[in-house]
PDB file of C-alpha atoms in Angstrom:
ATOM      1  CA  MET A  11      35.358 109.408 -30.992  1.00  0.00           C
ATOM      2  CA  GLN A  12      39.079 108.703 -30.766  1.00  0.00           C
ATOM      3  CA  GLN A  13      41.538 111.432 -29.593  1.00  0.00           C
ATOM      4  CA  ILE A  14      45.146 111.350 -30.709  1.00  0.00           C
ATOM      5  CA  ASN A  15      47.798 113.206 -28.687  1.00  0.00           C
ATOM      6  CA  LEU A  16      50.172 114.768 -31.204  1.00  0.00           C
ATOM      7  CA  LEU A  17      52.405 116.447 -28.543  1.00  0.00           C
ATOM      8  CA  ASN A  18      55.664 114.645 -28.022  1.00  0.00           C
ATOM      9  CA  PRO A  19      56.406 114.532 -24.268  1.00  0.00           C
ATOM     10  CA  ASP A  20      60.141 114.802 -25.041  1.00  0.00           C
ATOM     11  CA  LEU A  21      59.587 118.286 -26.486  1.00  0.00           C
ATOM     12  CA  ARG A  22      58.058 119.680 -23.335  1.00  0.00           C
ATOM     13  CA  PRO A  23      60.302 122.139 -21.428  1.00  0.00           C
ATOM     14  CA  ARG A  24      61.881 120.413 -18.510  1.00  0.00           C
ATOM     15  CA  ARG A  25      62.211 122.087 -15.168  1.00  0.00           C
ATOM     16  CA  GLN A  26      65.597 121.784 -13.553  1.00  0.00           C
ATOM     17  CA  ARG A  27      65.265 120.979  -9.917  1.00  0.00           C
ATOM     18  CA  LEU A  28      67.722 122.700  -7.680  1.00  0.00           C
ATOM     19  CA  ASN A  29      69.952 120.332  -5.826  1.00  0.00           C
ATOM     20  CA  LEU A  30      70.073 121.249  -2.147  1.00  0.00           C
ATOM     21  CA  GLY A  31      73.694 120.186  -1.875  1.00  0.00           C
ATOM     22  CA  ALA A  32      74.750 122.336  -4.823  1.00  0.00           C
ATOM     23  CA  VAL A  33      72.924 125.374  -3.442  1.00  0.00           C
ATOM     24  CA  THR A  34      74.506 124.889  -0.037  1.00  0.00           C
ATOM     25  CA  LEU A  35      77.967 124.559  -1.574  1.00  0.00           C
ATOM     26  CA  ALA A  36      77.491 127.710  -3.660  1.00  0.00           C
ATOM     27  CA  LEU A  37      76.386 129.697  -0.628  1.00  0.00           C
ATOM     28  CA  LEU A  38      79.318 128.369   1.370  1.00  0.00           C
ATOM     29  CA  LEU A  39      81.815 129.337  -1.336  1.00  0.00           C
ATOM     30  CA  ALA A  40      80.296 132.810  -1.631  1.00  0.00           C
ATOM     31  CA  THR A  41      80.476 133.268   2.139  1.00  0.00           C
ATOM     32  CA  LEU A  42      84.096 132.138   2.233  1.00  0.00           C
ATOM     33  CA  GLY A  43      84.946 134.496  -0.634  1.00  0.00           C
ATOM     34  CA  LEU A  44      83.392 137.465   1.147  1.00  0.00           C
ATOM     35  CA  ALA A  45      85.154 136.545   4.383  1.00  0.00           C
ATOM     36  CA  ALA A  46      88.518 136.305   2.614  1.00  0.00           C
ATOM     37  CA  THR A  47      87.982 139.676   0.910  1.00  0.00           C
ATOM     38  CA  ALA A  48      87.031 141.279   4.214  1.00  0.00           C
ATOM     39  CA  ALA A  49      90.100 139.791   5.908  1.00  0.00           C
ATOM     40  CA  LEU A  50      92.457 141.104   3.199  1.00  0.00           C
ATOM     41  CA  THR A  51      90.848 144.543   3.289  1.00  0.00           C
ATOM     42  CA  SER A  52      91.109 144.648   7.076  1.00  0.00           C
ATOM     43  CA  ARG A  53      94.773 143.628   6.951  1.00  0.00           C
ATOM     44  CA  ASP A  54      95.615 146.296   4.353  1.00  0.00           C
ATOM     45  CA  LEU A  55      93.736 148.919   6.361  1.00  0.00           C
ATOM     46  CA  ALA A  56      95.590 147.952   9.540  1.00  0.00           C
ATOM     47  CA  ARG A  57      98.900 148.201   7.702  1.00  0.00           C
ATOM     48  CA  VAL A  58      98.107 151.673   6.375  1.00  0.00           C
ATOM     49  CA  GLN A  59      96.918 152.809   9.809  1.00  0.00           C
ATOM     50  CA  GLN A  60     100.183 151.578  11.325  1.00  0.00           C
ATOM     51  CA  GLN A  61     102.094 153.460   8.634  1.00  0.00           C
ATOM     52  CA  VAL A  62     100.220 156.644   9.540  1.00  0.00           C
ATOM     53  CA  ARG A  63     100.945 156.118  13.251  1.00  0.00           C
ATOM     54  CA  ASP A  64     104.645 155.602  12.513  1.00  0.00           C
ATOM     55  CA  ALA A  65     104.712 158.758  10.392  1.00  0.00           C
ATOM     56  CA  GLU A  66     102.984 160.736  13.152  1.00  0.00           C
ATOM     57  CA  ALA A  67     105.498 159.488  15.732  1.00  0.00           C
ATOM     58  CA  LEU A  68     108.388 160.411  13.436  1.00  0.00           C
ATOM     59  CA  GLN A  69     106.861 163.824  12.838  1.00  0.00           C
ATOM     60  CA  GLN A  70     106.623 164.483  16.582  1.00  0.00           C
ATOM     61  CA  THR A  71     110.229 163.375  17.102  1.00  0.00           C
ATOM     62  CA  LEU A  72     111.497 165.556  14.270  1.00  0.00           C
ATOM     63  CA  GLN A  73     109.460 168.547  15.440  1.00  0.00           C
ATOM     64  CA  ALA A  74     110.861 168.219  18.969  1.00  0.00           C
ATOM     65  CA  ARG A  75     114.399 167.997  17.612  1.00  0.00           C
ATOM     66  CA  LEU A  76     113.733 170.966  15.334  1.00  0.00           C
ATOM     67  CA  ASP A  77     112.556 173.094  18.260  1.00  0.00           C
ATOM     68  CA  GLN A  78     115.631 172.072  20.225  1.00  0.00           C
ATOM     69  CA  LEU A  79     117.942 172.996  17.353  1.00  0.00           C
ATOM     70  CA  HIS A  80     116.242 176.373  16.928  1.00  0.00           C
ATOM     71  CA  ALA A  81     116.830 177.131  20.606  1.00  0.00           C
ATOM     72  CA  LEU A  82     120.474 176.058  20.437  1.00  0.00           C
ATOM     73  CA  ALA A  83     121.113 178.006  17.223  1.00  0.00           C
ATOM     74  CA  LYS A  84     119.870 181.217  18.846  1.00  0.00           C
ATOM     75  CA  ARG A  85     122.266 180.834  21.771  1.00  0.00           C
ATOM     76  CA  THR A  86     125.260 179.418  19.905  1.00  0.00           C
ATOM     77  CA  PRO A  87     125.428 180.004  16.122  1.00  0.00           C
ATOM     78  CA  ASP A  88     127.325 176.776  15.442  1.00  0.00           C
ATOM     79  CA  PRO A  89     127.454 175.968  11.687  1.00  0.00           C
ATOM     80  CA  ARG A  90     127.016 172.266  12.450  1.00  0.00           C
ATOM     81  CA  LEU A  91     123.795 172.977  14.330  1.00  0.00           C
ATOM     82  CA  VAL A  92     122.494 175.043  11.424  1.00  0.00           C
ATOM     83  CA  ASP A  93     123.322 172.230   9.009  1.00  0.00           C
ATOM     84  CA  GLU A  94     121.545 169.654  11.173  1.00  0.00           C
ATOM     85  CA  LEU A  95     118.610 172.023  11.571  1.00  0.00           C
ATOM     86  CA  ASN A  96     118.231 172.279   7.789  1.00  0.00           C
ATOM     87  CA  ARG A  97     118.391 168.525   7.348  1.00  0.00           C
ATOM     88  CA  THR A  98     115.862 167.946  10.113  1.00  0.00           C
ATOM     89  CA  GLN A  99     113.540 170.478   8.506  1.00  0.00           C
ATOM     90  CA  ASP A 100     113.835 168.636   5.179  1.00  0.00           C
ATOM     91  CA  ARG A 101     112.999 165.301   6.807  1.00  0.00           C
ATOM     92  CA  LEU A 102     110.055 166.850   8.631  1.00  0.00           C
ATOM     93  CA  THR A 103     108.714 168.336   5.396  1.00  0.00           C
ATOM     94  CA  ALA A 104     109.050 164.996   3.602  1.00  0.00           C
ATOM     95  CA  THR A 105     107.252 163.216   6.451  1.00  0.00           C
ATOM     96  CA  GLN A 106     104.415 165.732   6.333  1.00  0.00           C
ATOM     97  CA  GLU A 107     104.061 165.179   2.574  1.00  0.00           C
ATOM     98  CA  VAL A 108     103.849 161.417   3.108  1.00  0.00           C
ATOM     99  CA  MET A 109     101.189 161.825   5.794  1.00  0.00           C
ATOM    100  CA  ALA A 110      99.185 164.178   3.581  1.00  0.00           C
ATOM    101  CA  ALA A 111      99.295 161.643   0.742  1.00  0.00           C
ATOM    102  CA  LEU A 112      98.125 158.824   3.001  1.00  0.00           C
ATOM    103  CA  ASP A 113      95.336 160.901   4.552  1.00  0.00           C
ATOM    104  CA  SER A 114      93.983 162.266   1.273  1.00  0.00           C
ATOM    105  CA  GLY A 115      94.431 159.129  -0.819  1.00  0.00           C
ATOM    106  CA  ALA A 116      96.513 161.094  -3.319  1.00  0.00           C
ATOM    107  CA  ALA A 117      98.966 158.229  -3.368  1.00  0.00           C
ATOM    108  CA  GLY A 118      96.417 156.051  -5.141  1.00  0.00           C
ATOM    109  CA  ASP A 119      96.664 152.570  -3.657  1.00  0.00           C
ATOM    110  CA  SER A 120      97.456 153.453  -0.038  1.00  0.00           C
ATOM    111  CA  ALA A 121      98.348 149.885   0.868  1.00  0.00           C
ATOM    112  CA  GLY A 122     100.754 149.642  -2.065  1.00  0.00           C
ATOM    113  CA  PHE A 123     102.244 153.051  -1.257  1.00  0.00           C
ATOM    114  CA  SER A 124     102.863 152.013   2.348  1.00  0.00           C
ATOM    115  CA  VAL A 125     104.755 148.961   1.055  1.00  0.00           C
ATOM    116  CA  THR A 126     106.889 151.295  -1.065  1.00  0.00           C
ATOM    117  CA  LEU A 127     107.623 153.550   1.905  1.00  0.00           C
ATOM    118  CA  ALA A 128     108.558 150.534   4.013  1.00  0.00           C
ATOM    119  CA  GLY A 129     110.941 149.403   1.259  1.00  0.00           C
ATOM    120  CA  LEU A 130     112.600 152.821   1.153  1.00  0.00           C
ATOM    121  CA  ALA A 131     112.979 152.743   4.933  1.00  0.00           C
ATOM    122  CA  ARG A 132     114.626 149.308   4.799  1.00  0.00           C
ATOM    123  CA  GLN A 133     117.209 150.539   2.303  1.00  0.00           C
ATOM    124  CA  ALA A 134     118.138 153.705   4.206  1.00  0.00           C
ATOM    125  CA  LEU A 135     121.801 154.578   3.733  1.00  0.00           C
ATOM    126  CA  ASN A 136     123.921 156.832   5.916  1.00  0.00           C
ATOM    127  CA  GLY A 137     124.558 160.081   4.066  1.00  0.00           C
ATOM    128  CA  VAL A 138     121.376 159.803   1.967  1.00  0.00           C
ATOM    129  CA  TRP A 139     118.077 161.433   2.908  1.00  0.00           C
ATOM    130  CA  LEU A 140     114.850 161.761   0.948  1.00  0.00           C
ATOM    131  CA  THR A 141     113.059 165.053   0.363  1.00  0.00           C
ATOM    132  CA  GLY A 142     110.056 163.770  -1.586  1.00  0.00           C
ATOM    133  CA  VAL A 143     108.303 160.594  -2.738  1.00  0.00           C
ATOM    134  CA  VAL A 144     105.416 160.974  -5.194  1.00  0.00           C
ATOM    135  CA  ALA A 145     103.362 158.124  -6.693  1.00  0.00           C
ATOM    136  CA  ALA A 146     101.704 158.878 -10.042  1.00  0.00           C
ATOM    137  CA  GLY A 147      99.959 155.814 -11.430  1.00  0.00           C
ATOM    138  CA  PRO A 148     102.473 153.025 -12.078  1.00  0.00           C
ATOM    139  CA  SER A 149     105.496 155.336 -11.751  1.00  0.00           C
ATOM    140  CA  LEU A 150     107.212 156.586  -8.618  1.00  0.00           C
ATOM    141  CA  ASP A 151     109.187 159.829  -8.371  1.00  0.00           C
ATOM    142  CA  ILE A 152     111.955 159.775  -5.738  1.00  0.00           C
ATOM    143  CA  ARG A 153     113.879 162.919  -4.776  1.00  0.00           C
ATOM    144  CA  GLY A 154     116.609 163.315  -2.190  1.00  0.00           C
ATOM    145  CA  ARG A 155     120.068 164.531  -1.271  1.00  0.00           C
ATOM    146  CA  LEU A 156     123.502 162.961  -0.822  1.00  0.00           C
ATOM    147  CA  VAL A 157     126.497 164.143   1.133  1.00  0.00           C
ATOM    148  CA  ASN A 158     128.623 162.613  -1.636  1.00  0.00           C
ATOM    149  CA  ALA A 159     127.735 161.671  -5.216  1.00  0.00           C
ATOM    150  CA  GLU A 160     129.718 158.442  -4.832  1.00  0.00           C
ATOM    151  CA  LEU A 161     126.936 157.114  -2.582  1.00  0.00           C
ATOM    152  CA  MET A 162     124.458 157.039  -5.472  1.00  0.00           C
ATOM    153  CA  PRO A 163     125.541 153.733  -7.120  1.00  0.00           C
ATOM    154  CA  GLU A 164     125.323 151.897  -3.795  1.00  0.00           C
ATOM    155  CA  TYR A 165     121.922 153.415  -2.989  1.00  0.00           C
ATOM    156  CA  LEU A 166     120.602 152.547  -6.445  1.00  0.00           C
ATOM    157  CA  ARG A 167     121.903 148.985  -6.064  1.00  0.00           C
ATOM    158  CA  ARG A 168     120.003 148.669  -2.784  1.00  0.00           C
ATOM    159  CA  LEU A 169     116.781 149.920  -4.323  1.00  0.00           C
ATOM    160  CA  LYS A 170     117.080 147.470  -7.229  1.00  0.00           C
ATOM    161  CA  GLY A 171     117.448 144.603  -4.752  1.00  0.00           C
ATOM    162  CA  GLU A 172     114.475 145.699  -2.631  1.00  0.00           C
ATOM    163  CA  SER A 173     111.417 143.434  -2.903  1.00  0.00           C
ATOM    164  CA  ALA A 174     109.054 146.434  -2.810  1.00  0.00           C
ATOM    165  CA  PHE A 175     110.462 147.480  -6.216  1.00  0.00           C
ATOM    166  CA  ALA A 176     110.248 144.055  -7.850  1.00  0.00           C
ATOM    167  CA  GLY A 177     109.040 144.418 -11.446  1.00  0.00           C
ATOM    168  CA  ARG A 178     110.197 148.038 -11.675  1.00  0.00           C
ATOM    169  CA  ARG A 179     113.014 149.675 -13.574  1.00  0.00           C
ATOM    170  CA  PHE A 180     114.738 152.940 -12.682  1.00  0.00           C
ATOM    171  CA  GLY A 181     115.271 155.834 -15.077  1.00  0.00           C
ATOM    172  CA  ASP A 182     115.173 159.634 -15.552  1.00  0.00           C
ATOM    173  CA  PHE A 183     118.189 159.877 -13.276  1.00  0.00           C
ATOM    174  CA  THR A 184     119.583 163.343 -12.430  1.00  0.00           C
ATOM    175  CA  LEU A 185     122.310 164.697 -10.160  1.00  0.00           C
ATOM    176  CA  ALA A 186     122.958 168.333  -9.243  1.00  0.00           C
ATOM    177  CA  GLU A 187     125.826 169.336  -6.980  1.00  0.00           C
ATOM    178  CA  HIS A 188     125.426 172.294  -4.626  1.00  0.00           C
ATOM    179  CA  PRO A 189     128.850 173.602  -3.562  1.00  0.00           C
ATOM    180  CA  ALA A 190     129.607 174.810  -0.078  1.00  0.00           C
ATOM    181  CA  ALA A 191     129.325 178.526   0.604  1.00  0.00           C
ATOM    182  CA  LYS A 192     132.561 180.489   0.614  1.00  0.00           C
ATOM    183  CA  PRO A 193     133.876 181.751   3.965  1.00  0.00           C
ATOM    184  CA  GLY A 194     131.968 184.877   4.996  1.00  0.00           C
ATOM    185  CA  GLU A 195     129.347 184.339   2.292  1.00  0.00           C
ATOM    186  CA  SER A 196     125.948 182.666   2.508  1.00  0.00           C
ATOM    187  CA  ALA A 197     124.768 180.027   0.057  1.00  0.00           C
ATOM    188  CA  SER A 198     122.672 182.724  -1.663  1.00  0.00           C
ATOM    189  CA  GLY A 199     125.740 184.899  -2.276  1.00  0.00           C
ATOM    190  CA  ASP A 200     124.929 187.562   0.316  1.00  0.00           C
ATOM    191  CA  LYS A 201     128.219 188.504   1.990  1.00  0.00           C
ATOM    192  CA  ASP A 202     126.452 190.380   4.789  1.00  0.00           C
ATOM    193  CA  ALA A 203     124.399 187.347   5.792  1.00  0.00           C
ATOM    194  CA  PRO A 204     125.649 185.211   8.704  1.00  0.00           C
ATOM    195  CA  GLU A 205     127.722 182.162   7.855  1.00  0.00           C
ATOM    196  CA  PRO A 206     125.264 179.233   7.483  1.00  0.00           C
ATOM    197  CA  GLY A 207     127.898 176.539   7.873  1.00  0.00           C
ATOM    198  CA  PRO A 208     128.652 173.662   5.496  1.00  0.00           C
ATOM    199  CA  ALA A 209     125.976 173.435   2.824  1.00  0.00           C
ATOM    200  CA  ARG A 210     127.611 171.184   0.237  1.00  0.00           C
ATOM    201  CA  TYR A 211     125.358 168.377  -0.934  1.00  0.00           C
ATOM    202  CA  VAL A 212     124.273 166.606  -4.098  1.00  0.00           C
ATOM    203  CA  GLU A 213     120.596 166.642  -5.036  1.00  0.00           C
ATOM    204  CA  PHE A 214     119.297 163.637  -6.963  1.00  0.00           C
ATOM    205  CA  GLY A 215     116.115 162.566  -8.667  1.00  0.00           C
ATOM    206  CA  LEU A 216     115.033 159.284 -10.206  1.00  0.00           C
ATOM    207  CA  LYS A 217     111.865 157.503 -11.264  1.00  0.00           C
ATOM    208  CA  ALA A 218     110.782 153.903 -10.820  1.00  0.00           C
ATOM    209  CA  PHE A 219     108.656 152.612 -13.700  1.00  0.00           C
ATOM    210  CA  ALA A 220     106.697 149.369 -14.035  1.00  0.00           C
ATOM    211  CA  SER A 221     108.657 147.076 -16.355  1.00  0.00           C
ATOM    212  CA  PRO A 222     107.147 146.195 -19.786  1.00  0.00           C
ATOM    213  CA  GLU A 223     106.550 142.621 -18.617  1.00  0.00           C
ATOM    214  CA  VAL A 224     104.404 143.888 -15.749  1.00  0.00           C
ATOM    215  CA  ARG A 225     102.456 146.374 -17.890  1.00  0.00           C
ATOM    216  CA  GLY A 226     102.036 143.857 -20.702  1.00  0.00           C
ATOM    217  CA  VAL A 227     102.962 146.391 -23.395  1.00  0.00           C
ATOM    218  CA  ALA A 228     106.045 147.095 -25.451  1.00  0.00           C
ATOM    219  CA  PRO A 229     108.335 149.774 -24.035  1.00  0.00           C
ATOM    220  CA  ALA A 230     107.959 153.186 -25.622  1.00  0.00           C
ATOM    221  CA  ALA A 231     110.946 155.232 -26.665  1.00  0.00           C
ATOM    222  CA  ALA A 232     111.491 157.717 -23.850  1.00  0.00           C
ATOM    223  CA  PRO A 233     113.244 161.022 -24.469  1.00  0.00           C
ATOM    224  CA  ALA A 234     116.608 161.397 -22.817  1.00  0.00           C
ATOM    225  CA  ALA A 235     116.449 163.351 -19.581  1.00  0.00           C
ATOM    226  CA  ALA A 236     118.184 166.692 -19.735  1.00  0.00           C
ATOM    227  CA  PRO A 237     121.021 166.926 -17.218  1.00  0.00           C
ATOM    228  CA  ALA A 238     120.357 169.195 -14.266  1.00  0.00           C
ATOM    229  CA  THR A 239     122.128 172.530 -14.175  1.00  0.00           C
ATOM    230  CA  GLY A 240     125.551 172.071 -12.672  1.00  0.00           C
ATOM    231  CA  GLY A 241     124.905 168.363 -12.266  1.00  0.00           C
ATOM    232  CA  ARG A 242     126.542 165.260 -13.582  1.00  0.00           C
ATOM    233  CA  THR A 243     125.176 161.888 -14.615  1.00  0.00           C
TER     234      THR A 243
END
């Protein structure tokens, strides 16, 4: 009896043998990738931790100066001391807000936010001090005060040239001037209150947005920002 094999050997499923070299290379690449990711994460974490330490040191310095100014103001009610006390209090409050954002993660990408803070520090300008920096998604809200409105163009030029703001555009710009109190009258209008000293300053606000090229979408028509009361743009 003759048997005929009708199964074509070419149709049989072939088993792919794993090449030891290929497996070794794949494992090596995966290991290198994990090591690189861990290194980048560690570097970003170290940078954020350093930012927190710097903020804590600044907070301690400002608090010590604030206590000193309080003591001096009680003994000698010098208007210049009161003015410096108010500015120091503003800086201390802003520093505390930054630390709270870093600690709670409210700033979103903490590493990216620390880069932004470092950029703002690099572009510090005499006569300009910040009272608040808030990150909300791709936008950044910057608030501060000026001793003179003429400082704003120079400060804005510095921010535009800062590498930390590359790919961003600035908008929603507002200015509001706060006049000095009249002699014998406080800034609140109470004539019986003690003279607080010079209080004239210009409050500003602006936002930094990711440019359309960075977002990859067409720019939307934004409503014009209403001018602040008593301000000028």
